[in-house]
Amino acid sequence: MNKQGFIKSELLDGTSVTIRPIRAGDSGMEQEFIRHLSKESRYFRFMLSLRELSPKKLKYFTEIDYDRHMAFVATIMREDKELEIGVARYVFTENPGTCEFGITVGDAWQGSGVAGLLMTSLEDTAREHGFKTMEGIVLPGNSKMLKFAQKRGFKSHLVEGEDDTVHIELQL
Ligand SMILES: CC(C)(COP(=O)(O)OP(=O)(O)OC[C@H]1O[C@@H](n2cnc3c(N)ncnc32)[C@H](O)[C@@H]1OP(=O)(O)O)[C@@H](O)C(=O)NCCC(=O)NCCS
């Protein structure tokens, strides 16, 4: 990763991909990305049936402080235009040293290797910013995410009174 947090890499099929911090100018690209997700992917990520992000949420997602709130997008070039194929973010929590993360990969790009690239950048950055623990909340039916997290070393546990979610946690 260079100083600005840019990584140039390749997906499993050889497609060139850039992993970089999100910026305010990405709101249009981010909205398009969310709109094109399958209903299932949107539901698994946001745990509600939204079709697109509200202007307020879009601003919150793209205008970040790069410290307590960090997000990386994965983009490829299509017809001279950057196309978002995945995004991962962490946000600080009220527990000192702990951040909560979320990751979404476009349906066509799941299994392409991009999820791992995004998570590596996110985990490294969280560590550099002094976070000790990264946690996430996953729906029990989201087997892809649970398997992905387990492979990366996350431990999962149930929280009393929250039977409808699985909590996952990684010591950074
Ligand atoms: C959860 C999510 C991010 C996982 O991403 P993914 O691309 O599907 O997951 P993986 O990177 O594990 O890829 C799936 C397969 O490709 C394989 N793969 C990925 N990168 C690889 C690599 N570099 N080399 C070889 N194989 C690789 C994985 O081993 C996996 O194979 P398996 O299913 O046989 O184990 C994605 O499914 C998603 O965005 N879902 C919707 C939103 C969501 O649920 N978010 C989570 C809420 S926090």
Short mmCIF file of C-alpha atoms and ligand atoms in Angstrom, two decimals:
data_model
loop_
_atom_site.label_atom_id
_atom_site.label_comp_id
_atom_site.label_asym_id
_atom_site.label_seq_id
_atom_site.Cartn_x
_atom_site.Cartn_y
_atom_site.Cartn_z
CA MET A 1 0.00 0.00 0.00
CA ASN A 2 1.42 3.44 -0.82
CA LYS A 3 1.14 6.49 1.42
CA GLN A 4 -2.28 7.43 0.08
CA GLY A 5 -3.56 3.89 0.69
CA PHE A 6 -3.72 2.94 -3.01
CA ILE A 7 -3.13 -0.66 -4.04
CA LYS A 8 -3.03 -1.92 -7.61
CA SER A 9 -3.68 -5.64 -7.79
CA GLU A 10 -5.25 -8.37 -9.87
CA LEU A 11 -8.36 -10.45 -9.38
CA LEU A 12 -8.23 -14.24 -9.83
CA ASP A 13 -9.27 -13.85 -13.49
CA GLY A 14 -6.44 -11.34 -14.13
CA THR A 15 -8.64 -8.20 -14.11
CA SER A 16 -6.70 -5.16 -12.81
CA VAL A 17 -8.25 -3.74 -9.68
CA THR A 18 -7.51 -0.68 -7.55
CA ILE A 19 -8.15 -0.61 -3.82
CA ARG A 20 -8.26 2.97 -2.54
CA PRO A 21 -9.81 5.07 0.21
CA ILE A 22 -13.30 6.30 -0.64
CA ARG A 23 -13.66 10.05 -1.26
CA ALA A 24 -16.48 12.58 -1.31
CA GLY A 25 -16.61 12.56 -5.12
CA ASP A 26 -17.51 8.86 -5.06
CA SER A 27 -21.12 9.35 -3.97
CA GLY A 28 -22.55 8.74 -7.48
CA MET A 29 -20.44 5.62 -7.96
CA GLU A 30 -21.35 4.32 -4.49
CA GLN A 31 -25.08 4.85 -5.09
CA GLU A 32 -24.87 2.99 -8.44
CA PHE A 33 -23.04 0.15 -6.72
CA ILE A 34 -25.76 -0.19 -4.05
CA ARG A 35 -28.56 0.05 -6.64
CA HIS A 36 -27.11 -2.81 -8.67
CA LEU A 37 -26.70 -5.20 -5.76
CA SER A 38 -29.07 -8.15 -5.58
CA LYS A 39 -31.83 -7.87 -2.96
CA GLU A 40 -30.11 -10.59 -0.97
CA SER A 41 -26.71 -8.85 -0.89
CA ARG A 42 -28.33 -5.56 0.13
CA TYR A 43 -30.29 -7.30 2.86
CA PHE A 44 -27.26 -9.18 4.15
CA ARG A 45 -25.26 -5.94 4.33
CA PHE A 46 -27.83 -3.52 5.70
CA MET A 47 -30.26 -5.96 7.34
CA LEU A 48 -33.18 -4.07 5.85
CA SER A 49 -34.79 -3.90 2.43
CA LEU A 50 -33.43 -0.65 1.03
CA ARG A 51 -33.03 -0.01 -2.69
CA GLU A 52 -30.63 2.89 -2.46
CA LEU A 53 -28.94 5.05 0.15
CA SER A 54 -30.61 8.23 1.42
CA PRO A 55 -28.65 11.45 0.67
CA LYS A 56 -27.76 11.62 4.38
CA LYS A 57 -26.44 8.05 4.47
CA LEU A 58 -24.58 8.56 1.19
CA LYS A 59 -22.83 11.61 2.63
CA TYR A 60 -22.00 9.67 5.80
CA PHE A 61 -20.57 6.81 3.72
CA THR A 62 -18.38 8.94 1.46
CA GLU A 63 -17.34 11.94 3.57
CA ILE A 64 -15.29 10.22 6.24
CA ASP A 65 -12.45 11.22 8.56
CA TYR A 66 -10.05 8.40 7.44
CA ASP A 67 -9.23 7.67 11.08
CA ARG A 68 -12.20 6.76 13.27
CA HIS A 69 -14.19 6.01 10.11
CA MET A 70 -12.33 4.47 7.18
CA ALA A 71 -13.58 2.96 3.94
CA PHE A 72 -11.90 1.40 0.92
CA VAL A 73 -13.47 0.90 -2.49
CA ALA A 74 -12.36 -1.63 -5.07
CA THR A 75 -12.67 -0.30 -8.60
CA ILE A 76 -12.02 -1.52 -12.12
CA MET A 77 -11.95 0.49 -15.34
CA ARG A 78 -14.89 -0.03 -17.72
CA GLU A 79 -15.13 2.14 -20.88
CA ASP A 80 -12.72 4.70 -19.39
CA LYS A 81 -14.87 4.97 -16.26
CA GLU A 82 -14.18 3.76 -12.75
CA LEU A 83 -16.66 1.09 -11.69
CA GLU A 84 -17.04 0.16 -8.04
CA ILE A 85 -17.07 -3.60 -7.48
CA GLY A 86 -16.74 -3.67 -3.69
CA VAL A 87 -16.47 -1.58 -0.56
CA ALA A 88 -15.37 -2.24 3.02
CA ARG A 89 -15.48 0.11 5.99
CA TYR A 90 -14.90 0.30 9.68
CA VAL A 91 -16.35 2.78 12.15
CA PHE A 92 -15.22 3.28 15.74
CA THR A 93 -17.52 2.08 18.48
CA GLU A 94 -18.08 3.31 22.01
CA ASN A 95 -15.72 0.56 23.24
CA PRO A 96 -12.23 2.08 23.12
CA GLY A 97 -9.95 0.21 20.69
CA THR A 98 -12.87 -1.49 18.93
CA CYS A 99 -14.29 -0.81 15.50
CA GLU A 100 -17.22 -2.34 13.65
CA PHE A 101 -16.82 -3.29 10.00
CA GLY A 102 -18.98 -4.00 6.99
CA ILE A 103 -18.05 -5.33 3.56
CA THR A 104 -19.97 -5.67 0.32
CA VAL A 105 -18.84 -7.15 -2.96
CA GLY A 106 -20.96 -6.74 -6.11
CA ASP A 107 -22.75 -10.00 -6.92
CA ALA A 108 -20.85 -10.55 -10.17
CA TRP A 109 -17.57 -10.16 -8.32
CA GLN A 110 -18.16 -12.47 -5.38
CA GLY A 111 -15.52 -15.21 -5.39
CA SER A 112 -13.18 -13.04 -7.49
CA GLY A 113 -10.63 -12.46 -4.72
CA VAL A 114 -11.63 -8.82 -4.18
CA ALA A 115 -13.17 -9.41 -0.73
CA GLY A 116 -9.81 -10.55 0.63
CA LEU A 117 -7.99 -7.54 -0.86
CA LEU A 118 -10.49 -5.12 0.69
CA MET A 119 -10.34 -6.79 4.10
CA THR A 120 -6.54 -6.84 4.16
CA SER A 121 -6.44 -3.07 3.54
CA LEU A 122 -9.15 -2.48 6.14
CA GLU A 123 -7.56 -4.64 8.84
CA ASP A 124 -4.07 -3.19 8.24
CA THR A 125 -5.41 0.37 8.44
CA ALA A 126 -7.44 -0.31 11.59
CA ARG A 127 -4.32 -1.76 13.21
CA GLU A 128 -2.23 1.28 12.14
CA HIS A 129 -4.86 3.54 13.69
CA GLY A 130 -4.56 1.79 17.02
CA PHE A 131 -7.64 -0.42 16.96
CA LYS A 132 -7.21 -3.73 18.75
CA THR A 133 -10.48 -5.43 17.90
CA MET A 134 -12.62 -5.49 14.75
CA GLU A 135 -16.16 -6.71 15.16
CA GLY A 136 -19.10 -7.35 12.89
CA ILE A 137 -22.72 -8.38 13.02
CA VAL A 138 -23.88 -11.03 10.56
CA LEU A 139 -27.25 -12.61 9.86
CA PRO A 140 -27.18 -16.33 10.71
CA GLY A 141 -28.24 -17.23 7.14
CA ASN A 142 -25.26 -15.39 5.63
CA SER A 143 -23.09 -18.46 5.26
CA LYS A 144 -20.75 -16.81 2.70
CA MET A 145 -19.85 -14.07 5.15
CA LEU A 146 -19.52 -16.45 8.10
CA LYS A 147 -17.20 -18.71 6.08
CA PHE A 148 -15.21 -15.74 4.75
CA ALA A 149 -14.78 -14.30 8.26
CA GLN A 150 -13.86 -17.66 9.77
CA LYS A 151 -11.12 -18.13 7.13
CA ARG A 152 -9.71 -14.71 8.10
CA GLY A 153 -9.51 -15.67 11.77
CA PHE A 154 -12.70 -14.06 13.09
CA LYS A 155 -14.28 -15.86 16.04
CA SER A 156 -18.07 -15.93 16.17
CA HIS A 157 -20.36 -15.89 19.16
CA LEU A 158 -23.98 -15.35 20.03
CA VAL A 159 -25.05 -12.46 22.24
CA GLU A 160 -27.77 -13.05 24.81
CA GLY A 161 -31.05 -11.52 23.72
CA GLU A 162 -29.87 -11.16 20.10
CA ASP A 163 -30.81 -14.55 18.61
CA ASP A 164 -31.27 -13.08 15.14
CA THR A 165 -27.60 -12.12 14.63
CA VAL A 166 -24.15 -13.64 14.97
CA HIS A 167 -21.36 -11.45 16.37
CA ILE A 168 -17.92 -11.93 14.89
CA GLU A 169 -14.66 -10.57 16.25
CA LEU A 170 -11.03 -10.38 15.15
CA GLN A 171 -8.11 -9.47 17.40
CA LEU A 172 -5.99 -7.15 15.27
C1 LIG B 1 -19.60 -11.67 2.26
C2 LIG B 1 -18.83 -11.32 1.01
C3 LIG B 1 -18.14 -9.99 1.19
C4 LIG B 1 -17.80 -12.40 0.75
O1 LIG B 1 -17.16 -12.16 -0.46
P1 LIG B 1 -16.94 -13.33 -1.51
O2 LIG B 1 -16.23 -12.79 -2.65
O3 LIG B 1 -18.28 -13.92 -1.75
O4 LIG B 1 -16.08 -14.35 -0.61
P2 LIG B 1 -14.70 -15.05 -0.88
O5 LIG B 1 -13.63 -14.06 -1.14
O6 LIG B 1 -14.53 -15.98 0.27
O7 LIG B 1 -14.93 -15.81 -2.21
C5 LIG B 1 -15.75 -16.90 -2.34
C6 LIG B 1 -14.94 -18.05 -2.90
O8 LIG B 1 -13.86 -17.62 -3.75
C7 LIG B 1 -12.60 -18.13 -3.28
N1 LIG B 1 -11.50 -17.18 -3.37
C8 LIG B 1 -11.56 -15.87 -3.04
N2 LIG B 1 -10.33 -15.31 -3.18
C9 LIG B 1 -9.49 -16.30 -3.59
C10 LIG B 1 -8.10 -16.36 -3.94
N3 LIG B 1 -7.31 -15.26 -3.85
N4 LIG B 1 -7.58 -17.54 -4.34
C11 LIG B 1 -8.38 -18.63 -4.44
N5 LIG B 1 -9.69 -18.65 -4.14
C12 LIG B 1 -10.24 -17.50 -3.72
C13 LIG B 1 -12.84 -18.39 -1.81
O9 LIG B 1 -11.97 -19.40 -1.30
C14 LIG B 1 -14.27 -18.83 -1.80
O10 LIG B 1 -14.36 -20.17 -2.20
P3 LIG B 1 -15.22 -21.19 -1.33
O11 LIG B 1 -16.60 -20.63 -1.28
O12 LIG B 1 -15.08 -22.46 -2.07
O13 LIG B 1 -14.55 -21.18 0.01
C15 LIG B 1 -19.81 -11.23 -0.20
O14 LIG B 1 -20.45 -12.47 -0.38
C16 LIG B 1 -20.85 -10.13 -0.08
O15 LIG B 1 -20.59 -8.98 -0.38
N6 LIG B 1 -22.09 -10.46 0.35
C17 LIG B 1 -23.16 -9.49 0.45
C18 LIG B 1 -22.98 -8.46 1.54
C19 LIG B 1 -22.69 -9.09 2.88
O16 LIG B 1 -23.22 -10.13 3.22
N7 LIG B 1 -21.85 -8.43 3.67
C20 LIG B 1 -21.50 -8.92 4.98
C21 LIG B 1 -22.11 -8.12 6.05
S1 LIG B 1 -20.84 -7.43 7.08
#
